[in-house]
């Protein structure tokens, strides 16, 4: 429970209206009721603002006077403010220091560290203060984890990796498995190339459930500070990602590709190997990136969904686009004996 | 071992021919031999019916007399009948009640519940009668699991989730991890939005290996009764799915999207966030859905595969479709001084 | 540490220059320094060869005399040779035989087998000599594992599967979960078809992190000798894959599809069910294969990435390709009263 003036004292913003209103949680405009603080992040939700039963709202300066019967916190970015209020109401759980008797731990454990049942930690692992190792996690020899980092249950860290401070790794994440590297004999048989690089993850990185990040072949795979990775992402060996890049679920990034800072990559996008994507690039959902990108901006490649019947009608032509273009050229140059087959 | 008349007594259908034939298992027409019961679900397999060594077959009424030398069970839907016979021959294993000494359990356990080695269950968890918790599973505090539900080994359920009755969750599934929610500071730094909603899963839901379902931000993520989810699916926060919807492997569904009842979503399809898909929609494999769908039917968006050389020839034109359309317009309106650049 | 002549004695190749040079590791041309052995696998890296500080290099015969001031190993396939040298420098770790006291093992364990903490192995499991079962793995009843195979931590093998010799399975892999098989009642309700087949995996197979391979319905799912599967791959029930086929990350292969030997399948590709892909087929990244392939070669279906604005301009026309083709036909046949709507 926070009073509005307590929130503003901690988080800033201008308070308009009754400063003493007590807030018990944050909510969307639609769900909010008595005691709830809602937010207007986008003017398309104005109708919901009018109908909302929220006790108070977070609004941008241009929406300051749209709802005059309720107290408001005025701030340039209501969504960001909402995030900070939500953190006040739902802080991360405090670690419960101690090693569960059903854990198998072969390294030194600082007294502030929490290790859950069934966790196994090999020799030479270094754990920073306040680290939480969830139930059933495995940490391979020589891996280092910075202070304040939390592993949810059933995370796997292979040997000799480095995880920064204040990271969150969700269940099923696998960090440091072998990259996919083989040389081929004439017979077709594959010879494994040992993967001796590491995975090095910066500070404040969040990694989603069942996401995998492979170790490098010779050099390292690197995830920059403040990157956020959603679930089921695959990062191949020797990928390097700059700081604050966010990647949505089911994305695959192939080997040795470099991605800049502050990029945003949509769900199910793919980036092939050995490319370079510059800073501040946005890749739309489902887009396969097959060449390097050197200028910031939004990039897209996806098909419009159609009824199956329309799709059958239209997409049959995709196999004959070249022929169609040739026919258009022939129509444009009717007296060209080569029937327009010459390049433009 | 069942006699044909025993099967028909339990499952219905009309029996033609020797009722006393003993059946030891179900099999495909191709594999079937002495003692096997096969089925003809599609008339394209008629040639296999003729060649089959099955001792008896399940057929639809219109195929009743195609194979007169063998006993037949006649039923409107032979594939459905086959499923029910197969369940008789291969019932789910009976739970072995008891808590393995190498489990770490902090909640009350009904005497009918089976808990495997290495499982960890936090306080406040509620387990229904006959629940099976496989080896190495983790169940967070306050989560409730309905009677008869089975967790294969190494399933993770985060805290405060609800799983219905008679569900099956396969290994590596992660239910209730944090949704992907962040607000962005001007610097590009992301501020985490606490995910305080739950995952609520109905009855008779099956969830495949390594599938992930994130908890909601403020409200819940909801999977309806009787939904079937294959492996490696990602369901983002606040998605709601209606009953009996089936989703094939590797599908990704982004945040807050609503999907109706009885939908079928093909493998590797993707659905972007904040959409609404009505009941009885079929999405073809590999299709990216980027707008809401309001009418039942089949929807598709995918490319025809070609030899690489053909693809290079045809797909180069995709970058120039707009120019091609403009050129066609110019040919159609040769005397238009604007060269057809006006919209149609 | 190996001398060049020791390497050549073990691995073959012709040595040019000082045979006594001591090598401490392998490295790329770019990273290599004093004591490093680098390789030139592709002539596009010639500039890096000139600049490299490597103590020795592996080169093809046609590059034998491009760098005369350094000792060279001359071999027809420098990348393959590099793989073999790398294996000498980084052999797989020697198993540490023994069963960890925190494992739960119900089968016989040969004295050469290593079983980590938290592993659970059911009755009737057969483990070959030198098998390594990592921490937190689960192996279901009746499964057999050939000699020399290694399971990284947190691998799940369901019951009655067969894994060959000298395989490597990475963390989070799930082998033998139920395939996605249901028959539908008129109400829309799904009836589960018991999955009673097995997964049978050959020798020298590598399976990546969080990859899933489902057991067959009645018959088996089969992965041939020497196949290499990357991370996050989904192989559905009754798929059969020939030897030496390599599959990159995030690929999905639907039920009952057969894939030949020596195929290479790019990342995020998908293959729908009940198809047949012949030997020696290469599928490009991101390609959805929706019909069988009967001739070796490279096959592709993917869109060129564009700036979002260009994409909006060009891709709007995809919904109208059929109309565009009709208009071109009308222009070609201006006196046809049917306006070119007849098929060509």
GROMACS .gro file of N, CA and C in nm, chain A residues 227-283:
model
  171
  227UNK      N    1   2.067  -0.675  -2.226
  227UNK     CA    2   1.987  -0.743  -2.330
  227UNK      C    3   1.873  -0.821  -2.266
  228UNK      N    4   1.760  -0.829  -2.338
  228UNK     CA    5   1.645  -0.905  -2.290
  228UNK      C    6   1.610  -1.007  -2.396
  229UNK      N    7   1.615  -1.134  -2.358
  229UNK     CA    8   1.584  -1.243  -2.451
  229UNK      C    9   1.460  -1.316  -2.400
  230UNK      N   10   1.366  -1.332  -2.485
  230UNK     CA   11   1.241  -1.401  -2.453
  230UNK      C   12   1.264  -1.554  -2.457
  231UNK      N   13   1.156  -1.630  -2.459
  231UNK     CA   14   1.163  -1.776  -2.454
  231UNK      C   15   1.202  -1.838  -2.588
  232UNK      N   16   1.257  -1.960  -2.581
  232UNK     CA   17   1.274  -2.047  -2.699
  232UNK      C   18   1.359  -1.983  -2.808
  233UNK      N   19   1.453  -1.899  -2.768
  233UNK     CA   20   1.544  -1.837  -2.864
  233UNK      C   21   1.668  -1.925  -2.878
  234UNK      N   22   1.723  -1.929  -2.998
  234UNK     CA   23   1.847  -2.004  -3.019
  234UNK      C   24   1.955  -1.907  -3.068
  235UNK      N   25   2.062  -1.897  -2.989
  235UNK     CA   26   2.176  -1.812  -3.026
  235UNK      C   27   2.294  -1.906  -3.053
  236UNK      N   28   2.344  -1.905  -3.174
  236UNK     CA   29   2.449  -2.000  -3.212
  236UNK      C   30   2.588  -1.949  -3.169
  237UNK      N   31   2.687  -2.034  -3.193
  237UNK     CA   32   2.823  -2.001  -3.147
  237UNK      C   33   2.879  -1.875  -3.212
  238UNK      N   34   2.949  -1.799  -3.129
  238UNK     CA   35   3.023  -1.682  -3.173
  238UNK      C   36   2.937  -1.564  -3.216
  239UNK      N   37   2.807  -1.572  -3.187
  239UNK     CA   38   2.723  -1.453  -3.204
  239UNK      C   39   2.767  -1.349  -3.100
  240UNK      N   40   2.761  -1.222  -3.139
  240UNK     CA   41   2.787  -1.113  -3.044
  240UNK      C   42   2.671  -1.014  -3.054
  241UNK      N   43   2.614  -0.980  -2.939
  241UNK     CA   44   2.497  -0.891  -2.936
  241UNK      C   45   2.528  -0.771  -2.848
  242UNK      N   46   2.501  -0.650  -2.901
  242UNK     CA   47   2.530  -0.527  -2.827
  242UNK      C   48   2.431  -0.500  -2.716
  243UNK      N   49   2.457  -0.398  -2.635
  243UNK     CA   50   2.375  -0.375  -2.515
  243UNK      C   51   2.233  -0.329  -2.547
  244UNK      N   52   2.141  -0.364  -2.457
  244UNK     CA   53   2.001  -0.322  -2.462
  244UNK      C   54   1.926  -0.377  -2.583
  245UNK      N   55   1.979  -0.475  -2.649
  245UNK     CA   56   1.902  -0.536  -2.758
  245UNK      C   57   1.798  -0.631  -2.700
  246UNK      N   58   1.676  -0.624  -2.754
  246UNK     CA   59   1.566  -0.709  -2.706
  246UNK      C   60   1.523  -0.803  -2.817
  247UNK      N   61   1.505  -0.930  -2.782
  247UNK     CA   62   1.474  -1.033  -2.881
  247UNK      C   63   1.351  -1.110  -2.834
  248UNK      N   64   1.249  -1.112  -2.919
  248UNK     CA   65   1.123  -1.180  -2.883
  248UNK      C   66   1.134  -1.332  -2.905
  249UNK      N   67   1.032  -1.404  -2.869
  249UNK     CA   68   1.035  -1.550  -2.863
  249UNK      C   69   1.062  -1.617  -2.997
  250UNK      N   70   1.125  -1.735  -2.991
  250UNK     CA   71   1.140  -1.825  -3.105
  250UNK      C   72   1.233  -1.772  -3.213
  251UNK      N   73   1.311  -1.670  -3.184
  251UNK     CA   74   1.409  -1.619  -3.281
  251UNK      C   75   1.528  -1.713  -3.288
  252UNK      N   76   1.585  -1.729  -3.408
  252UNK     CA   77   1.709  -1.804  -3.424
  252UNK      C   78   1.816  -1.716  -3.486
  253UNK      N   79   1.934  -1.716  -3.427
  253UNK     CA   80   2.045  -1.637  -3.481
  253UNK      C   81   2.161  -1.732  -3.507
  254UNK      N   82   2.203  -1.739  -3.633
  254UNK     CA   83   2.304  -1.838  -3.672
  254UNK      C   84   2.445  -1.787  -3.642
  255UNK      N   85   2.540  -1.877  -3.659
  255UNK     CA   86   2.675  -1.859  -3.608
  255UNK      C   87   2.750  -1.736  -3.658
  256UNK      N   88   2.823  -1.673  -3.566
  256UNK     CA   89   2.917  -1.565  -3.595
  256UNK      C   90   2.852  -1.434  -3.638
  257UNK      N   91   2.719  -1.427  -3.632
  257UNK     CA   92   2.652  -1.300  -3.665
  257UNK      C   93   2.671  -1.199  -3.552
  258UNK      N   94   2.689  -1.073  -3.592
  258UNK     CA   95   2.702  -0.965  -3.494
  258UNK      C   96   2.580  -0.875  -3.501
  259UNK      N   97   2.524  -0.845  -3.386
  259UNK     CA   98   2.405  -0.761  -3.378
  259UNK      C   99   2.438  -0.643  -3.290
  260UNK      N  100   2.395  -0.526  -3.334
  260UNK     CA  101   2.432  -0.404  -3.265
  260UNK      C  102   2.357  -0.382  -3.135
  261UNK      N  103   2.369  -0.260  -3.083
  261UNK     CA  104   2.303  -0.220  -2.959
  261UNK      C  105   2.163  -0.170  -2.990
  262UNK      N  106   2.076  -0.183  -2.889
  262UNK     CA  107   1.939  -0.127  -2.895
  262UNK      C  108   1.858  -0.177  -3.014
  263UNK      N  109   1.890  -0.295  -3.063
  263UNK     CA  110   1.806  -0.354  -3.169
  263UNK      C  111   1.683  -0.419  -3.106
  264UNK      N  112   1.577  -0.433  -3.185
  264UNK     CA  113   1.458  -0.506  -3.141
  264UNK      C  114   1.423  -0.607  -3.250
  265UNK      N  115   1.418  -0.733  -3.210
  265UNK     CA  116   1.399  -0.840  -3.308
  265UNK      C  117   1.268  -0.911  -3.276
  266UNK      N  118   1.178  -0.911  -3.373
  266UNK     CA  119   1.044  -0.965  -3.351
  266UNK      C  120   1.041  -1.117  -3.344
  267UNK      N  121   0.934  -1.169  -3.293
  267UNK     CA  122   0.918  -1.312  -3.271
  267UNK      C  123   0.934  -1.394  -3.399
  268UNK      N  124   0.996  -1.510  -3.387
  268UNK     CA  125   1.016  -1.604  -3.499
  268UNK      C  126   1.101  -1.547  -3.611
  269UNK      N  127   1.161  -1.432  -3.591
  269UNK     CA  128   1.257  -1.385  -3.692
  269UNK      C  129   1.379  -1.477  -3.692
  270UNK      N  130   1.453  -1.475  -3.803
  270UNK     CA  131   1.575  -1.553  -3.812
  270UNK      C  132   1.684  -1.468  -3.875
  271UNK      N  133   1.806  -1.488  -3.832
  271UNK     CA  134   1.918  -1.415  -3.892
  271UNK      C  135   2.023  -1.518  -3.927
  272UNK      N  136   2.062  -1.521  -4.055
  272UNK     CA  137   2.156  -1.626  -4.093
  272UNK      C  138   2.298  -1.590  -4.046
  273UNK      N  139   2.390  -1.678  -4.067
  273UNK     CA  140   2.521  -1.666  -4.007
  273UNK      C  141   2.613  -1.565  -4.074
  274UNK      N  142   2.715  -1.520  -3.999
  274UNK     CA  143   2.822  -1.437  -4.053
  274UNK      C  144   2.773  -1.303  -4.107
  275UNK      N  145   2.659  -1.254  -4.055
  275UNK     CA  146   2.610  -1.121  -4.094
  275UNK      C  147   2.646  -1.018  -3.988
  276UNK      N  148   2.624  -0.893  -4.025
  276UNK     CA  149   2.645  -0.784  -3.932
  276UNK      C  150   2.522  -0.694  -3.937
  277UNK      N  151   2.458  -0.676  -3.823
  277UNK     CA  152   2.340  -0.591  -3.812
  277UNK      C  153   2.381  -0.471  -3.727
  278UNK      N  154   2.362  -0.350  -3.778
  278UNK     CA  155   2.412  -0.231  -3.706
  278UNK      C  156   2.321  -0.198  -3.587
  279UNK      N  157   2.357  -0.095  -3.512
  279UNK     CA  158   2.277  -0.052  -3.397
  279UNK      C  159   2.138  -0.006  -3.441
  280UNK      N  160   2.043  -0.012  -3.349
  280UNK     CA  161   1.911   0.051  -3.367
  280UNK      C  162   1.833  -0.004  -3.487
  281UNK      N  163   1.847  -0.131  -3.509
  281UNK     CA  164   1.770  -0.195  -3.616
  281UNK      C  165   1.650  -0.267  -3.554
  282UNK      N  166   1.535  -0.255  -3.619
  282UNK     CA  167   1.415  -0.327  -3.577
  282UNK      C  168   1.383  -0.429  -3.686
  283UNK      N  169   1.373  -0.555  -3.646
  283UNK     CA  170   1.337  -0.662  -3.741
  283UNK      C  171   1.195  -0.705  -3.707
   0.00000   0.00000   0.00000
